[in-house]
Amino acid sequence: MALTSFELLYGEYRRQADAAGQLWVLTDSLADNCKQLIDQVSAADAEPNTTVLITNRWDIANYSQKTIIFNDYDLSVAAEKKISHVYFHIPKEKAVLNYLLNQCAAYLPSNSRVFIAGEKNQGIKGLAKAAKPLFDTIATQKHGDLYLCELAPKPDANPSQTPLNDQDYQQLRVIGELDGNALYSKPGVYGWNKIDAGSALLVEYLKQNQSAINAGPLSVLDIGCGYGFLTLAAHQLGLSALFATDNNAGALLALQATAHHNQFDVTAWPDDTAASCHQKFDLILCNPPFHQGFEHSKDLSSKFCQAIARLKASDGQALVVVNQFIKLEAFTAGLFKQTTPVAGNGSYTIYCLR
């Protein structure tokens, strides 16, 4: 049976068990194996917390009792913890990969090692050449369709002067506007440099039905808020009791920048489909990430619908926009009295859930 990238990386981690300090970066592309990895690393650690784990996903950070750092892939802890070995699966987004490599070059000693696994079509085969300004390639091993690349920081490399192109990963920047109000985003946020067509359709629906939606004081939750497009739209409609949550650390940084620039208040927090929230909301807005990789995830669809049902006030409503091929009724049966398609454009459908 062919090895998985998780097994490749974990096997190398166990071979390096005597290393002074080890760091796992739990990238989005390793998501399906993260919980298994956390369990095995927790069991393998000779001393508690000698292996550091970092993720930008709240659900992963709160999976176990083992301390897992939740941030936007900030690896500065590597210098403090004297990390000598780093492991991660090649991220889906090139800017994230280059940001991680720039940090490894900045924070790791020259005798350290960085192990990266991935498939050929994910860019792993050309990684050694792309990383050459900052790293020497120690080995590239082929295992079926997978590659394991071992890199070492060059002693004379200066990532502050010759960084790999990470598209200014940390920099929040304006990527568009909504009726004259700036939208901030950054690499590492899903769909970070565009306005999602489904969300745009939902905003148009909100505008066209503003009088009905804004008939009284409303508490509004944007669940899976991303960089805050729907939250900004709710603010523009005159709704002031705004709440927003997302699983991604970078998304919340972007949302806060959008709110600060446009001078409105929003209560925002990291969460996994608002699992920690016990408040009820009059209006829930959602453009859910009903996908894992490139496939529609039925489990994720059910999870979001169940969260919306739990959080919606008894006389409230939720407006959810999804790709047209997703029939939301299949996931809302038994959760809502009504699941009504209220608008669509041939590519997306808006459902009202009551």
mmCIF file of C-alpha atoms in Angstrom:
data_model
loop_
_atom_site.group_PDB
_atom_site.id
_atom_site.type_symbol
_atom_site.label_atom_id
_atom_site.label_comp_id
_atom_site.label_asym_id
_atom_site.label_seq_id
_atom_site.Cartn_x
_atom_site.Cartn_y
_atom_site.Cartn_z
ATOM 1 C CA MET A 1 0.000 0.000 0.000
ATOM 2 C CA ALA A 2 1.337 3.448 -0.931
ATOM 3 C CA LEU A 3 2.462 5.732 1.881
ATOM 4 C CA THR A 4 0.592 8.947 2.611
ATOM 5 C CA SER A 5 2.416 12.256 3.041
ATOM 6 C CA PHE A 6 1.465 12.148 6.707
ATOM 7 C CA GLU A 7 3.139 8.755 7.110
ATOM 8 C CA LEU A 8 6.244 9.973 5.279
ATOM 9 C CA LEU A 9 6.620 12.987 7.525
ATOM 10 C CA TYR A 10 5.779 11.135 10.709
ATOM 11 C CA GLY A 11 8.286 8.394 9.892
ATOM 12 C CA GLU A 12 11.007 11.030 9.506
ATOM 13 C CA TYR A 13 9.907 12.682 12.741
ATOM 14 C CA ARG A 14 10.306 9.407 14.625
ATOM 15 C CA ARG A 15 13.754 8.860 13.071
ATOM 16 C CA GLN A 16 14.761 12.274 14.414
ATOM 17 C CA ALA A 17 13.443 11.551 17.913
ATOM 18 C CA ASP A 18 16.695 12.678 19.536
ATOM 19 C CA ALA A 19 16.595 16.116 17.883
ATOM 20 C CA ALA A 20 16.774 19.041 20.311
ATOM 21 C CA GLY A 21 13.463 20.565 19.271
ATOM 22 C CA GLN A 22 10.896 19.703 16.613
ATOM 23 C CA LEU A 23 8.121 21.768 15.064
ATOM 24 C CA TRP A 24 5.083 20.658 13.074
ATOM 25 C CA VAL A 25 3.250 23.207 10.945
ATOM 26 C CA LEU A 26 -0.258 21.845 10.472
ATOM 27 C CA THR A 27 -1.053 23.266 7.036
ATOM 28 C CA ASP A 28 -4.450 23.138 5.351
ATOM 29 C CA SER A 29 -3.277 20.398 3.008
ATOM 30 C CA LEU A 30 -2.580 18.086 5.978
ATOM 31 C CA ALA A 31 -5.987 18.807 7.540
ATOM 32 C CA ASP A 32 -7.451 15.333 7.082
ATOM 33 C CA ASN A 33 -4.601 13.802 9.104
ATOM 34 C CA CYS A 34 -4.091 16.537 11.707
ATOM 35 C CA LYS A 35 -6.003 14.868 14.527
ATOM 36 C CA GLN A 36 -4.263 11.535 13.966
ATOM 37 C CA LEU A 37 -0.937 13.355 13.911
ATOM 38 C CA ILE A 38 -1.673 15.200 17.166
ATOM 39 C CA ASP A 39 -2.580 11.928 18.893
ATOM 40 C CA GLN A 40 0.587 10.210 17.725
ATOM 41 C CA VAL A 41 2.884 13.147 18.523
ATOM 42 C CA SER A 42 1.348 13.440 22.000
ATOM 43 C CA ALA A 43 2.013 9.748 22.605
ATOM 44 C CA ALA A 44 5.550 9.882 21.169
ATOM 45 C CA ASP A 45 6.770 12.944 23.090
ATOM 46 C CA ALA A 46 9.264 11.720 25.693
ATOM 47 C CA GLU A 47 8.653 14.955 27.626
ATOM 48 C CA PRO A 48 5.386 16.921 27.365
ATOM 49 C CA ASN A 49 5.437 19.793 24.843
ATOM 50 C CA THR A 50 8.988 19.158 23.573
ATOM 51 C CA THR A 51 7.436 19.042 20.118
ATOM 52 C CA VAL A 52 5.747 22.286 19.074
ATOM 53 C CA LEU A 53 2.656 22.311 16.854
ATOM 54 C CA ILE A 54 1.318 25.386 15.055
ATOM 55 C CA THR A 55 -1.898 25.773 13.076
ATOM 56 C CA ASN A 56 -4.020 28.585 11.670
ATOM 57 C CA ARG A 57 -7.211 26.529 12.228
ATOM 58 C CA TRP A 58 -9.155 26.875 15.453
ATOM 59 C CA ASP A 59 -10.719 23.396 15.262
ATOM 60 C CA ILE A 60 -7.266 21.810 15.103
ATOM 61 C CA ALA A 61 -5.799 24.050 17.825
ATOM 62 C CA ASN A 62 -8.527 22.962 20.248
ATOM 63 C CA TYR A 63 -8.625 19.302 19.357
ATOM 64 C CA SER A 64 -6.679 17.921 22.328
ATOM 65 C CA GLN A 65 -5.162 18.808 25.688
ATOM 66 C CA LYS A 66 -1.754 19.155 24.062
ATOM 67 C CA THR A 67 -0.800 22.801 23.643
ATOM 68 C CA ILE A 68 -1.156 23.754 19.989
ATOM 69 C CA ILE A 69 -0.283 27.300 18.972
ATOM 70 C CA PHE A 70 -3.051 29.078 17.065
ATOM 71 C CA ASN A 71 -1.860 31.934 14.885
ATOM 72 C CA ASP A 72 -1.438 32.993 11.263
ATOM 73 C CA TYR A 73 1.583 30.694 10.736
ATOM 74 C CA ASP A 74 3.928 32.820 12.874
ATOM 75 C CA LEU A 75 6.996 30.600 13.450
ATOM 76 C CA SER A 76 8.978 33.009 15.656
ATOM 77 C CA VAL A 77 8.606 30.489 18.486
ATOM 78 C CA ALA A 78 11.206 28.397 16.615
ATOM 79 C CA ALA A 79 14.013 30.655 17.836
ATOM 80 C CA GLU A 80 12.726 30.727 21.412
ATOM 81 C CA LYS A 81 12.274 26.941 21.566
ATOM 82 C CA LYS A 82 15.570 26.257 19.753
ATOM 83 C CA ILE A 83 13.848 24.252 17.050
ATOM 84 C CA SER A 84 16.149 22.197 14.842
ATOM 85 C CA HIS A 85 13.648 20.214 12.730
ATOM 86 C CA VAL A 86 10.467 21.423 11.013
ATOM 87 C CA TYR A 87 7.833 19.276 9.260
ATOM 88 C CA PHE A 88 4.911 20.199 7.041
ATOM 89 C CA HIS A 89 2.948 19.148 3.989
ATOM 90 C CA ILE A 90 3.316 21.559 1.078
ATOM 91 C CA PRO A 91 0.510 24.139 1.442
ATOM 92 C CA LYS A 92 -2.123 24.686 -1.230
ATOM 93 C CA GLU A 93 -1.172 28.352 -1.571
ATOM 94 C CA LYS A 94 2.331 29.223 -2.800
ATOM 95 C CA ALA A 95 2.445 32.415 -0.749
ATOM 96 C CA VAL A 96 1.967 30.341 2.411
ATOM 97 C CA LEU A 97 4.769 27.958 1.383
ATOM 98 C CA ASN A 98 7.201 30.800 0.734
ATOM 99 C CA TYR A 99 6.218 32.558 3.966
ATOM 100 C CA LEU A 100 6.963 29.390 5.948
ATOM 101 C CA LEU A 101 10.296 28.929 4.173
ATOM 102 C CA ASN A 102 11.287 32.565 4.745
ATOM 103 C CA GLN A 103 10.631 32.115 8.450
ATOM 104 C CA CYS A 104 12.510 28.821 8.618
ATOM 105 C CA ALA A 105 15.512 30.532 7.039
ATOM 106 C CA ALA A 106 15.234 33.403 9.516
ATOM 107 C CA TYR A 107 14.700 31.470 12.739
ATOM 108 C CA LEU A 108 16.531 28.146 12.303
ATOM 109 C CA PRO A 109 20.275 27.505 12.650
ATOM 110 C CA SER A 110 22.185 26.322 9.590
ATOM 111 C CA ASN A 111 22.492 22.776 10.953
ATOM 112 C CA SER A 112 18.719 22.418 11.180
ATOM 113 C CA ARG A 113 16.470 20.549 8.751
ATOM 114 C CA VAL A 114 13.118 21.265 7.094
ATOM 115 C CA PHE A 115 11.121 18.275 5.821
ATOM 116 C CA ILE A 116 8.328 18.921 3.321
ATOM 117 C CA ALA A 117 6.117 16.279 1.711
ATOM 118 C CA GLY A 118 3.720 16.506 -1.207
ATOM 119 C CA GLU A 119 2.711 15.252 -4.608
ATOM 120 C CA LYS A 120 4.303 16.229 -7.906
ATOM 121 C CA ASN A 121 1.239 18.170 -9.022
ATOM 122 C CA GLN A 122 1.425 20.208 -5.822
ATOM 123 C CA GLY A 123 4.792 21.659 -6.819
ATOM 124 C CA ILE A 124 6.970 19.573 -4.520
ATOM 125 C CA LYS A 125 9.270 18.357 -7.326
ATOM 126 C CA GLY A 126 10.385 21.903 -8.142
ATOM 127 C CA LEU A 127 10.681 22.949 -4.516
ATOM 128 C CA ALA A 128 14.447 22.475 -4.264
ATOM 129 C CA LYS A 129 15.078 24.863 -7.158
ATOM 130 C CA ALA A 130 12.561 27.430 -5.902
ATOM 131 C CA ALA A 131 14.051 27.403 -2.393
ATOM 132 C CA LYS A 132 17.673 27.577 -3.587
ATOM 133 C CA PRO A 133 18.260 31.248 -2.626
ATOM 134 C CA LEU A 134 17.789 30.314 1.049
ATOM 135 C CA PHE A 135 18.264 26.546 1.339
ATOM 136 C CA ASP A 136 20.553 23.727 0.330
ATOM 137 C CA THR A 137 18.816 20.528 -0.707
ATOM 138 C CA ILE A 138 20.003 17.595 1.357
ATOM 139 C CA ALA A 139 17.790 14.990 -0.295
ATOM 140 C CA THR A 140 14.662 14.531 -2.374
ATOM 141 C CA GLN A 141 13.113 11.087 -2.025
ATOM 142 C CA LYS A 142 10.380 9.696 -4.256
ATOM 143 C CA HIS A 143 7.782 7.385 -2.726
ATOM 144 C CA GLY A 144 5.231 6.447 -5.367
ATOM 145 C CA ASP A 145 3.395 9.643 -6.240
ATOM 146 C CA LEU A 146 4.851 11.432 -3.219
ATOM 147 C CA TYR A 147 8.102 13.274 -2.636
ATOM 148 C CA LEU A 148 9.871 14.068 0.613
ATOM 149 C CA CYS A 149 12.198 17.044 0.378
ATOM 150 C CA GLU A 150 14.864 17.693 3.027
ATOM 151 C CA LEU A 151 16.265 21.225 3.147
ATOM 152 C CA ALA A 152 18.912 22.968 5.242
ATOM 153 C CA PRO A 153 19.139 26.760 5.657
ATOM 154 C CA LYS A 154 22.205 28.238 3.975
ATOM 155 C CA PRO A 155 24.606 29.722 6.542
ATOM 156 C CA ASP A 156 24.950 32.946 4.540
ATOM 157 C CA ALA A 157 21.287 33.282 3.524
ATOM 158 C CA ASN A 158 19.571 36.539 4.406
ATOM 159 C CA PRO A 159 15.791 36.175 4.091
ATOM 160 C CA SER A 160 15.255 39.838 4.993
ATOM 161 C CA GLN A 161 17.214 40.904 1.883
ATOM 162 C CA THR A 162 16.446 38.082 -0.552
ATOM 163 C CA PRO A 163 13.135 36.557 0.575
ATOM 164 C CA LEU A 164 11.146 34.091 -1.449
ATOM 165 C CA ASN A 165 8.045 35.727 -2.906
ATOM 166 C CA ASP A 166 5.363 35.324 -0.238
ATOM 167 C CA GLN A 167 3.251 38.189 -1.621
ATOM 168 C CA ASP A 168 3.902 40.176 1.583
ATOM 169 C CA TYR A 169 2.040 37.503 3.477
ATOM 170 C CA GLN A 170 1.605 39.447 6.717
ATOM 171 C CA GLN A 171 0.463 42.638 4.999
ATOM 172 C CA LEU A 172 -3.243 43.391 5.154
ATOM 173 C CA ARG A 173 -4.251 45.231 2.002
ATOM 174 C CA VAL A 174 -7.337 46.606 0.247
ATOM 175 C CA ILE A 175 -8.609 44.033 -2.270
ATOM 176 C CA GLY A 176 -11.861 45.699 -3.251
ATOM 177 C CA GLU A 177 -14.722 47.754 -1.939
ATOM 178 C CA LEU A 178 -18.415 47.562 -1.185
ATOM 179 C CA ASP A 179 -20.269 50.782 -1.970
ATOM 180 C CA GLY A 180 -17.176 52.843 -1.282
ATOM 181 C CA ASN A 181 -16.101 50.973 1.855
ATOM 182 C CA ALA A 182 -12.720 49.250 1.648
ATOM 183 C CA LEU A 183 -12.348 45.496 2.108
ATOM 184 C CA TYR A 184 -9.105 44.253 3.628
ATOM 185 C CA SER A 185 -7.630 40.812 3.113
ATOM 186 C CA LYS A 186 -4.338 38.934 2.869
ATOM 187 C CA PRO A 187 -2.800 35.693 1.609
ATOM 188 C CA GLY A 188 -3.762 32.656 3.648
ATOM 189 C CA VAL A 189 -7.466 33.558 3.715
ATOM 190 C CA TYR A 190 -9.723 31.481 1.448
ATOM 191 C CA GLY A 191 -10.451 33.479 -1.723
ATOM 192 C CA TRP A 192 -8.410 36.300 -0.233
ATOM 193 C CA ASN A 193 -7.894 38.459 -3.344
ATOM 194 C CA LYS A 194 -11.393 38.463 -4.828
ATOM 195 C CA ILE A 195 -15.002 39.151 -3.958
ATOM 196 C CA ASP A 196 -16.870 35.863 -3.949
ATOM 197 C CA ALA A 197 -19.672 35.797 -6.523
ATOM 198 C CA GLY A 198 -22.023 33.966 -4.157
ATOM 199 C CA SER A 199 -21.485 36.507 -1.406
ATOM 200 C CA ALA A 200 -22.029 39.348 -3.902
ATOM 201 C CA LEU A 201 -25.376 37.798 -4.867
ATOM 202 C CA LEU A 202 -26.396 37.579 -1.208
ATOM 203 C CA VAL A 203 -25.494 41.223 -0.631
ATOM 204 C CA GLU A 204 -27.639 42.278 -3.588
ATOM 205 C CA TYR A 205 -30.523 40.297 -2.114
ATOM 206 C CA LEU A 206 -30.038 42.036 1.251
ATOM 207 C CA LYS A 207 -30.145 45.444 -0.405
ATOM 208 C CA GLN A 208 -33.284 44.630 -2.379
ATOM 209 C CA ASN A 209 -35.045 43.371 0.747
ATOM 210 C CA GLN A 210 -33.619 45.849 3.230
ATOM 211 C CA SER A 211 -36.963 47.086 4.531
ATOM 212 C CA ALA A 212 -38.128 43.598 5.395
ATOM 213 C CA ILE A 213 -34.822 42.508 6.913
ATOM 214 C CA ASN A 214 -34.222 45.685 8.929
ATOM 215 C CA ALA A 215 -37.748 45.922 10.357
ATOM 216 C CA GLY A 216 -36.550 46.017 13.970
ATOM 217 C CA PRO A 217 -33.484 45.646 16.219
ATOM 218 C CA LEU A 218 -31.496 42.710 14.919
ATOM 219 C CA SER A 219 -28.571 40.706 16.173
ATOM 220 C CA VAL A 220 -26.622 39.441 13.169
ATOM 221 C CA LEU A 221 -24.132 36.585 12.985
ATOM 222 C CA ASP A 222 -21.809 36.060 10.025
ATOM 223 C CA ILE A 223 -20.761 32.433 10.465
ATOM 224 C CA GLY A 224 -17.642 31.499 8.506
ATOM 225 C CA CYS A 225 -17.070 35.215 7.948
ATOM 226 C CA GLY A 226 -13.815 35.111 5.967
ATOM 227 C CA TYR A 227 -12.457 38.640 5.571
ATOM 228 C CA GLY A 228 -15.845 40.105 6.468
ATOM 229 C CA PHE A 229 -17.662 40.925 3.223
ATOM 230 C CA LEU A 230 -21.099 39.976 4.585
ATOM 231 C CA THR A 231 -20.387 41.637 7.937
ATOM 232 C CA LEU A 232 -19.560 44.898 6.154
ATOM 233 C CA ALA A 233 -22.770 44.592 4.128
ATOM 234 C CA ALA A 234 -24.802 44.168 7.336
ATOM 235 C CA HIS A 235 -23.156 47.309 8.754
ATOM 236 C CA GLN A 236 -24.048 49.254 5.613
ATOM 237 C CA LEU A 237 -27.685 48.202 6.029
ATOM 238 C CA GLY A 238 -27.711 49.923 9.409
ATOM 239 C CA LEU A 239 -27.477 46.760 11.506
ATOM 240 C CA SER A 240 -25.292 47.408 14.529
ATOM 241 C CA ALA A 241 -25.382 44.297 16.744
ATOM 242 C CA LEU A 242 -22.822 42.487 14.617
ATOM 243 C CA PHE A 243 -21.111 39.199 15.417
ATOM 244 C CA ALA A 244 -18.725 37.165 13.275
ATOM 245 C CA THR A 245 -16.689 34.009 13.602
ATOM 246 C CA ASP A 246 -14.270 32.002 11.501
ATOM 247 C CA ASN A 247 -11.960 29.014 11.864
ATOM 248 C CA ASN A 248 -9.014 30.778 10.183
ATOM 249 C CA ALA A 249 -6.645 33.093 12.078
ATOM 250 C CA GLY A 250 -5.846 35.237 9.047
ATOM 251 C CA ALA A 251 -9.530 35.743 8.224
ATOM 252 C CA LEU A 252 -10.159 37.313 11.618
ATOM 253 C CA LEU A 253 -7.192 39.664 11.212
ATOM 254 C CA ALA A 254 -8.644 40.798 7.889
ATOM 255 C CA LEU A 255 -12.147 41.230 9.306
ATOM 256 C CA GLN A 256 -10.797 43.376 12.141
ATOM 257 C CA ALA A 257 -8.892 45.551 9.650
ATOM 258 C CA THR A 258 -12.059 46.036 7.559
ATOM 259 C CA ALA A 259 -14.085 46.949 10.654
ATOM 260 C CA HIS A 260 -11.424 49.341 11.958
ATOM 261 C CA HIS A 261 -11.024 51.129 8.618
ATOM 262 C CA ASN A 262 -14.775 51.529 8.157
ATOM 263 C CA GLN A 263 -15.333 52.502 11.798
ATOM 264 C CA PHE A 264 -17.842 49.935 12.952
ATOM 265 C CA ASP A 265 -17.874 47.510 15.863
ATOM 266 C CA VAL A 266 -18.133 43.762 15.508
ATOM 267 C CA THR A 267 -17.751 41.054 18.120
ATOM 268 C CA ALA A 268 -15.467 38.539 16.421
ATOM 269 C CA TRP A 269 -13.855 35.373 17.695
ATOM 270 C CA PRO A 270 -12.150 32.219 16.407
ATOM 271 C CA ASP A 271 -14.379 29.171 16.450
ATOM 272 C CA ASP A 272 -15.358 25.987 14.661
ATOM 273 C CA THR A 273 -18.819 26.751 13.226
ATOM 274 C CA ALA A 274 -19.526 28.902 16.315
ATOM 275 C CA ALA A 275 -19.424 25.810 18.533
ATOM 276 C CA SER A 276 -18.628 27.813 21.681
ATOM 277 C CA CYS A 277 -21.458 30.311 21.147
ATOM 278 C CA HIS A 278 -24.693 29.993 23.122
ATOM 279 C CA GLN A 279 -26.411 33.186 22.001
ATOM 280 C CA LYS A 280 -29.398 33.222 19.648
ATOM 281 C CA PHE A 281 -29.419 35.511 16.606
ATOM 282 C CA ASP A 282 -32.226 37.198 14.709
ATOM 283 C CA LEU A 283 -30.376 37.006 11.398
ATOM 284 C CA ILE A 284 -27.615 34.626 10.367
ATOM 285 C CA LEU A 285 -25.658 35.231 7.163
ATOM 286 C CA CYS A 286 -23.558 32.470 5.696
ATOM 287 C CA ASN A 287 -21.604 31.601 2.583
ATOM 288 C CA PRO A 288 -20.343 28.281 3.906
ATOM 289 C CA PRO A 289 -17.169 26.542 2.743
ATOM 290 C CA PHE A 290 -19.005 23.417 1.650
ATOM 291 C CA HIS A 291 -15.832 21.846 0.302
ATOM 292 C CA GLN A 292 -12.676 20.060 1.337
ATOM 293 C CA GLY A 293 -10.033 20.430 -1.322
ATOM 294 C CA PHE A 294 -12.028 20.441 -4.550
ATOM 295 C CA GLU A 295 -14.819 18.133 -3.374
ATOM 296 C CA HIS A 296 -18.154 19.006 -1.825
ATOM 297 C CA SER A 297 -18.110 17.800 1.777
ATOM 298 C CA LYS A 298 -21.455 16.446 2.980
ATOM 299 C CA ASP A 299 -20.177 16.268 6.570
ATOM 300 C CA LEU A 300 -19.237 19.944 6.485
ATOM 301 C CA SER A 301 -22.604 20.842 4.972
ATOM 302 C CA SER A 302 -24.433 19.059 7.778
ATOM 303 C CA LYS A 303 -22.183 20.658 10.385
ATOM 304 C CA PHE A 304 -22.955 24.200 9.222
ATOM 305 C CA CYS A 305 -26.691 23.555 8.946
ATOM 306 C CA GLN A 306 -26.806 22.090 12.457
ATOM 307 C CA ALA A 307 -24.896 25.095 13.818
ATOM 308 C CA ILE A 308 -27.272 27.534 12.111
ATOM 309 C CA ALA A 309 -30.302 25.672 13.500
ATOM 310 C CA ARG A 310 -28.856 25.855 17.025
ATOM 311 C CA LEU A 311 -27.989 29.565 16.827
ATOM 312 C CA LYS A 312 -31.056 30.956 15.042
ATOM 313 C CA ALA A 313 -33.656 32.636 17.242
ATOM 314 C CA SER A 314 -37.070 30.950 17.149
ATOM 315 C CA ASP A 315 -38.555 33.795 15.115
ATOM 316 C CA GLY A 316 -35.325 34.571 13.264
ATOM 317 C CA GLN A 317 -34.057 33.614 9.846
ATOM 318 C CA ALA A 318 -30.849 32.544 8.146
ATOM 319 C CA LEU A 319 -29.824 33.482 4.634
ATOM 320 C CA VAL A 320 -27.392 30.968 3.149
ATOM 321 C CA VAL A 321 -25.862 31.128 -0.319
ATOM 322 C CA VAL A 322 -24.483 27.975 -1.926
ATOM 323 C CA ASN A 323 -23.416 26.711 -5.331
ATOM 324 C CA GLN A 324 -26.449 25.806 -7.410
ATOM 325 C CA PHE A 325 -25.552 22.112 -7.530
ATOM 326 C CA ILE A 326 -25.877 21.875 -3.726
ATOM 327 C CA LYS A 327 -29.458 21.097 -2.743
ATOM 328 C CA LEU A 328 -29.561 22.494 0.767
ATOM 329 C CA GLU A 329 -32.869 20.775 1.527
ATOM 330 C CA ALA A 330 -30.964 17.512 1.837
ATOM 331 C CA PHE A 331 -29.121 18.873 4.885
ATOM 332 C CA THR A 332 -31.843 20.951 6.562
ATOM 333 C CA ALA A 333 -34.568 18.310 6.832
ATOM 334 C CA GLY A 334 -35.730 18.105 10.452
ATOM 335 C CA LEU A 335 -33.727 21.202 11.445
ATOM 336 C CA PHE A 336 -35.949 23.978 10.082
ATOM 337 C CA LYS A 337 -39.648 24.461 9.465
ATOM 338 C CA GLN A 338 -38.936 26.072 6.121
ATOM 339 C CA THR A 339 -36.066 25.836 3.645
ATOM 340 C CA THR A 340 -36.983 28.207 0.854
ATOM 341 C CA PRO A 341 -34.900 29.163 -2.198
ATOM 342 C CA VAL A 342 -35.467 32.932 -2.508
ATOM 343 C CA ALA A 343 -33.019 33.996 -5.224
ATOM 344 C CA GLY A 344 -30.502 32.615 -7.703
ATOM 345 C CA ASN A 345 -28.512 33.483 -10.779
ATOM 346 C CA GLY A 346 -27.823 30.147 -12.438
ATOM 347 C CA SER A 347 -24.580 29.654 -10.516
ATOM 348 C CA TYR A 348 -25.660 30.243 -6.902
ATOM 349 C CA THR A 349 -28.842 29.867 -4.895
ATOM 350 C CA ILE A 350 -29.872 31.791 -1.776
ATOM 351 C CA TYR A 351 -31.943 29.893 0.761
ATOM 352 C CA CYS A 352 -33.976 31.359 3.593
ATOM 353 C CA LEU A 353 -34.104 29.048 6.602
ATOM 354 C CA ARG A 354 -36.812 29.553 9.228
#
